[in-house]
mmCIF file of C-alpha atoms in Angstrom:
data_model
loop_
_atom_site.group_PDB
_atom_site.id
_atom_site.type_symbol
_atom_site.label_atom_id
_atom_site.label_comp_id
_atom_site.label_asym_id
_atom_site.label_seq_id
_atom_site.Cartn_x
_atom_site.Cartn_y
_atom_site.Cartn_z
ATOM 1 C CA MET A 7 15.053 -9.747 -0.671
ATOM 2 C CA SER A 8 10.883 -10.167 -1.060
ATOM 3 C CA SER A 9 8.954 -7.628 -2.934
ATOM 4 C CA LEU A 10 5.216 -7.527 -1.768
ATOM 5 C CA SER A 11 2.189 -5.862 -3.099
ATOM 6 C CA ILE A 12 -1.431 -5.799 -1.047
ATOM 7 C CA GLN A 13 -4.282 -4.070 -3.077
ATOM 8 C CA ALA A 14 -7.803 -3.407 -1.297
ATOM 9 C CA HIS A 15 -10.694 -2.629 -3.415
ATOM 10 C CA ASP A 16 -13.714 -0.729 -2.415
ATOM 11 C CA PRO A 17 -16.547 -3.148 -3.112
ATOM 12 C CA ASP A 18 -19.111 -0.252 -3.337
ATOM 13 C CA ALA A 19 -16.884 1.747 -5.881
ATOM 14 C CA GLU A 20 -18.701 2.250 -9.318
ATOM 15 C CA SER A 21 -15.612 0.594 -11.145
ATOM 16 C CA ILE A 22 -13.284 -2.094 -10.245
ATOM 17 C CA ILE A 23 -10.220 0.602 -10.852
ATOM 18 C CA GLN A 24 -11.625 3.029 -8.369
ATOM 19 C CA GLY A 25 -11.213 3.210 -4.700
ATOM 20 C CA ILE A 26 -7.985 1.017 -4.594
ATOM 21 C CA LEU A 27 -5.435 1.090 -1.571
ATOM 22 C CA THR A 28 -2.027 -0.360 -2.304
ATOM 23 C CA ILE A 29 0.429 -1.419 0.200
ATOM 24 C CA GLU A 30 3.912 -2.233 -1.220
ATOM 25 C CA ILE A 31 6.899 -3.525 0.770
ATOM 26 C CA SER A 32 10.414 -4.622 0.168
ATOM 27 C CA LEU A 33 11.535 -7.063 2.706
ATOM 28 C CA MET A 34 14.794 -8.400 3.544
ATOM 29 C CA GLY A 35 14.136 -12.026 4.006
ATOM 30 C CA THR A 36 11.094 -14.358 3.383
ATOM 31 C CA ASP A 37 9.371 -14.102 6.960
ATOM 32 C CA ALA A 38 7.854 -11.590 9.468
ATOM 33 C CA SER A 39 11.221 -10.751 11.189
ATOM 34 C CA GLY A 40 12.796 -9.478 7.846
ATOM 35 C CA ALA A 41 14.067 -5.960 8.063
ATOM 36 C CA MET A 42 11.643 -3.643 5.698
ATOM 37 C CA MET A 43 13.777 -1.949 3.229
ATOM 38 C CA ASP A 44 11.108 -0.065 1.451
ATOM 39 C CA ALA A 45 7.486 0.570 1.869
ATOM 40 C CA SER A 46 4.601 2.916 0.793
ATOM 41 C CA VAL A 47 0.831 3.245 0.898
ATOM 42 C CA SER A 48 -1.164 4.797 -1.702
ATOM 43 C CA TRP A 49 -5.241 5.376 -2.251
ATOM 44 C CA TRP A 50 -6.379 5.797 -5.771
ATOM 45 C CA PRO A 51 -10.115 7.115 -5.233
ATOM 46 C CA GLU A 52 -10.765 7.650 -8.734
ATOM 47 C CA GLY A 53 -8.433 5.364 -10.400
ATOM 48 C CA MET A 54 -5.172 5.587 -11.997
ATOM 49 C CA ASN A 55 -5.820 8.677 -14.366
ATOM 50 C CA ALA A 56 -6.676 11.019 -11.658
ATOM 51 C CA PRO A 57 -5.192 12.639 -8.477
ATOM 52 C CA PHE A 58 -4.207 10.339 -5.842
ATOM 53 C CA TYR A 59 -3.045 9.994 -2.215
ATOM 54 C CA MET A 60 0.591 8.567 -1.257
ATOM 55 C CA ASN A 61 2.929 8.751 1.699
ATOM 56 C CA GLU A 62 6.124 10.333 0.578
ATOM 57 C CA GLU A 63 8.948 8.023 2.172
ATOM 58 C CA ILE A 64 8.982 5.673 4.927
ATOM 59 C CA GLY A 65 9.537 7.206 8.421
ATOM 60 C CA GLU A 66 7.173 8.680 11.140
ATOM 61 C CA ASP A 67 4.410 9.138 8.626
ATOM 62 C CA LEU A 68 4.139 5.269 7.738
ATOM 63 C CA SER A 69 4.034 2.556 9.932
ATOM 64 C CA ILE A 70 3.700 -1.024 8.871
ATOM 65 C CA SER A 71 3.598 -4.072 11.131
ATOM 66 C CA ILE A 72 3.956 -7.488 9.796
ATOM 67 C CA ASP A 73 2.431 -10.109 12.292
ATOM 68 C CA THR A 74 2.719 -13.336 10.164
ATOM 69 C CA LEU A 75 4.203 -13.924 6.826
ATOM 70 C CA SER A 76 4.498 -17.243 5.006
ATOM 71 C CA LEU A 77 6.109 -17.335 1.583
ATOM 72 C CA GLU A 78 5.415 -20.880 0.640
ATOM 73 C CA GLU A 79 4.949 -22.030 -2.929
ATOM 74 C CA GLU A 80 1.315 -22.857 -2.027
ATOM 75 C CA GLY A 81 -0.292 -21.142 0.749
ATOM 76 C CA SER A 82 1.610 -17.817 1.075
ATOM 77 C CA THR A 83 -0.157 -15.517 3.471
ATOM 78 C CA ILE A 84 0.314 -12.319 5.294
ATOM 79 C CA LYS A 85 -1.388 -10.645 8.381
ATOM 80 C CA GLY A 86 -0.413 -7.167 9.674
ATOM 81 C CA SER A 87 -1.543 -3.578 10.163
ATOM 82 C CA PHE A 88 -0.722 -0.281 8.991
ATOM 83 C CA SER A 89 -1.113 3.481 9.641
ATOM 84 C CA ALA A 90 0.169 6.157 7.166
ATOM 85 C CA HIS A 91 -0.179 10.031 6.539
ATOM 86 C CA LEU A 92 -1.052 10.176 2.778
ATOM 87 C CA CYS A 93 -0.733 13.399 0.869
ATOM 88 C CA ARG A 94 -2.520 14.155 -2.431
ATOM 89 C CA LYS A 95 -0.594 14.314 -5.775
ATOM 90 C CA ASP A 96 -1.906 15.150 -9.172
ATOM 91 C CA SER A 97 0.435 12.689 -10.861
ATOM 92 C CA PHE A 98 3.417 10.595 -10.163
ATOM 93 C CA PHE A 99 6.011 13.416 -10.884
ATOM 94 C CA ALA A 100 3.837 16.067 -9.249
ATOM 95 C CA GLU A 101 4.951 17.279 -5.842
ATOM 96 C CA ALA A 102 2.712 16.226 -2.857
ATOM 97 C CA ASP A 103 0.280 18.644 -1.747
ATOM 98 C CA THR A 104 0.934 18.935 2.126
ATOM 99 C CA ASP A 105 -1.967 20.841 2.789
ATOM 100 C CA ASP A 106 -4.468 17.850 1.308
ATOM 101 C CA CYS A 107 -3.483 15.078 3.472
ATOM 102 C CA LEU A 108 -5.369 12.294 5.082
ATOM 103 C CA PRO A 109 -4.608 9.929 7.899
ATOM 104 C CA VAL A 110 -5.492 6.041 7.227
ATOM 105 C CA GLU A 111 -4.846 3.003 9.168
ATOM 106 C CA GLY A 112 -6.139 -0.711 8.783
ATOM 107 C CA HIS A 113 -5.251 -3.957 9.095
ATOM 108 C CA PHE A 114 -4.546 -6.932 6.377
ATOM 109 C CA ASP A 115 -4.990 -10.619 6.465
ATOM 110 C CA THR A 116 -4.635 -12.081 3.013
ATOM 111 C CA ALA A 117 -3.463 -14.838 0.713
ATOM 112 C CA LEU A 118 -0.514 -14.083 -1.600
ATOM 113 C CA MET A 119 0.010 -15.013 -5.016
ATOM 114 C CA ARG A 120 3.503 -15.418 -7.021
ATOM 115 C CA ALA A 121 3.492 -12.727 -9.727
ATOM 116 C CA GLU A 122 4.398 -14.500 -12.992
#
Protein backbone atom coordinates (compact mmCIF):
# COMPACT_ATOMS: atom_id res chain seq x y z
CA MET A 1 0.00 0.00 0.00
CA SER A 2 1.30 3.45 -0.93
CA SER A 3 -0.06 6.66 0.61
CA LEU A 4 0.52 9.81 -1.43
CA SER A 5 -0.17 13.44 -0.57
CA ILE A 6 0.10 16.19 -3.16
CA GLN A 7 -0.26 19.86 -2.21
CA ALA A 8 -0.58 22.92 -4.42
CA HIS A 9 -0.16 26.38 -2.92
CA ASP A 10 -1.63 29.58 -4.36
CA PRO A 11 1.39 31.79 -5.14
CA ASP A 12 -0.81 34.91 -4.82
CA ALA A 13 -2.22 34.04 -1.37
CA GLU A 14 -1.51 36.42 1.52
CA SER A 15 -0.07 33.55 3.57
CA ILE A 16 1.58 30.18 2.87
CA ILE A 17 -1.26 28.50 4.80
CA GLN A 18 -4.02 29.95 2.60
CA GLY A 19 -5.18 28.75 -0.81
CA ILE A 20 -3.98 25.14 -0.45
CA LEU A 21 -5.35 22.32 -2.60
CA THR A 22 -4.58 18.81 -1.31
CA ILE A 23 -4.96 15.47 -3.07
CA GLU A 24 -4.63 12.37 -0.86
CA ILE A 25 -4.38 8.93 -2.49
CA SER A 26 -4.06 5.43 -1.03
CA LEU A 27 -2.89 3.07 -3.75
CA MET A 28 -2.44 -0.70 -3.69
CA GLY A 29 0.96 -1.02 -5.34
CA THR A 30 3.81 1.24 -6.29
CA ASP A 31 3.06 2.24 -9.89
CA ALA A 32 0.29 3.85 -11.98
CA SER A 33 -1.48 0.51 -12.51
CA GLY A 34 -2.18 0.07 -8.77
CA ALA A 35 -5.78 0.03 -7.58
CA MET A 36 -6.88 3.21 -5.81
CA MET A 37 -8.23 2.21 -2.39
CA ASP A 38 -9.10 5.66 -1.09
CA ALA A 39 -8.76 9.24 -2.29
CA SER A 40 -9.82 12.76 -1.39
CA VAL A 41 -9.45 16.31 -2.65
CA SER A 42 -9.73 19.32 -0.36
CA TRP A 43 -9.30 23.08 -0.76
CA TRP A 44 -8.35 25.35 2.15
CA PRO A 45 -8.98 28.94 0.94
CA GLU A 46 -8.38 30.60 4.35
CA GLY A 47 -6.17 28.03 6.09
CA MET A 48 -6.74 25.17 8.55
CA ASN A 49 -8.73 27.20 11.11
CA ALA A 50 -11.47 28.28 8.70
CA PRO A 51 -14.17 26.58 6.64
CA PHE A 52 -12.83 24.46 3.79
CA TYR A 53 -14.12 22.44 0.83
CA MET A 54 -13.79 18.66 0.46
CA ASN A 55 -15.23 15.75 -1.45
CA GLU A 56 -17.04 13.36 0.86
CA GLU A 57 -16.04 10.01 -0.66
CA ILE A 58 -14.53 8.39 -3.71
CA GLY A 59 -17.15 7.86 -6.40
CA GLU A 60 -18.84 9.77 -9.17
CA ASP A 61 -17.99 13.11 -7.51
CA LEU A 62 -14.25 12.38 -7.62
CA SER A 63 -12.02 11.19 -10.42
CA ILE A 64 -8.24 10.88 -10.16
CA SER A 65 -6.23 9.53 -13.06
CA ILE A 66 -2.56 8.65 -12.59
CA ASP A 67 -0.68 8.65 -15.89
CA THR A 68 2.76 7.91 -14.50
CA LEU A 69 4.06 7.09 -11.03
CA SER A 70 7.59 6.26 -10.01
CA LEU A 71 8.37 5.55 -6.35
CA GLU A 72 12.13 5.25 -6.44
CA GLU A 73 14.43 6.06 -3.52
CA GLU A 74 15.59 9.09 -5.49
CA GLY A 75 13.62 10.69 -8.29
CA SER A 76 10.04 9.73 -7.30
CA THR A 77 7.45 11.44 -9.51
CA ILE A 78 3.74 11.45 -10.26
CA LYS A 79 1.75 12.83 -13.19
CA GLY A 80 -2.01 12.80 -13.67
CA SER A 81 -5.28 14.71 -13.47
CA PHE A 82 -8.32 15.05 -11.24
CA SER A 83 -11.85 16.37 -11.12
CA ALA A 84 -13.99 16.65 -8.01
CA HIS A 85 -17.13 18.16 -6.56
CA LEU A 86 -16.10 19.84 -3.29
CA CYS A 87 -18.62 20.93 -0.66
CA ARG A 88 -18.06 23.37 2.21
CA LYS A 89 -17.39 22.07 5.72
CA ASP A 90 -17.11 24.36 8.73
CA SER A 91 -14.86 21.83 10.51
CA PHE A 92 -13.61 18.26 10.11
CA PHE A 93 -16.55 16.88 12.06
CA ALA A 94 -19.26 19.10 10.54
CA GLU A 95 -21.68 17.85 7.92
CA ALA A 96 -20.90 19.02 4.41
CA ASP A 97 -23.08 21.90 3.14
CA THR A 98 -24.34 20.45 -0.15
CA ASP A 99 -25.79 23.87 -1.06
CA ASP A 100 -22.26 25.36 -1.17
CA CYS A 101 -20.20 23.21 -3.54
CA LEU A 102 -17.55 23.86 -6.18
CA PRO A 103 -16.51 21.85 -9.23
CA VAL A 104 -12.72 21.66 -9.51
CA GLU A 105 -10.41 20.03 -12.01
CA GLY A 106 -6.75 20.14 -12.79
CA HIS A 107 -3.58 18.24 -13.41
CA PHE A 108 -0.42 17.49 -11.47
CA ASP A 109 3.13 16.72 -12.56
CA THR A 110 5.48 16.83 -9.62
CA ALA A 111 8.34 15.26 -7.76
CA LEU A 112 7.50 13.30 -4.61
CA MET A 113 9.46 13.28 -1.37
CA ARG A 114 9.41 10.43 1.13
CA ALA A 115 7.93 11.43 4.51
CA GLU A 116 10.31 10.97 7.41
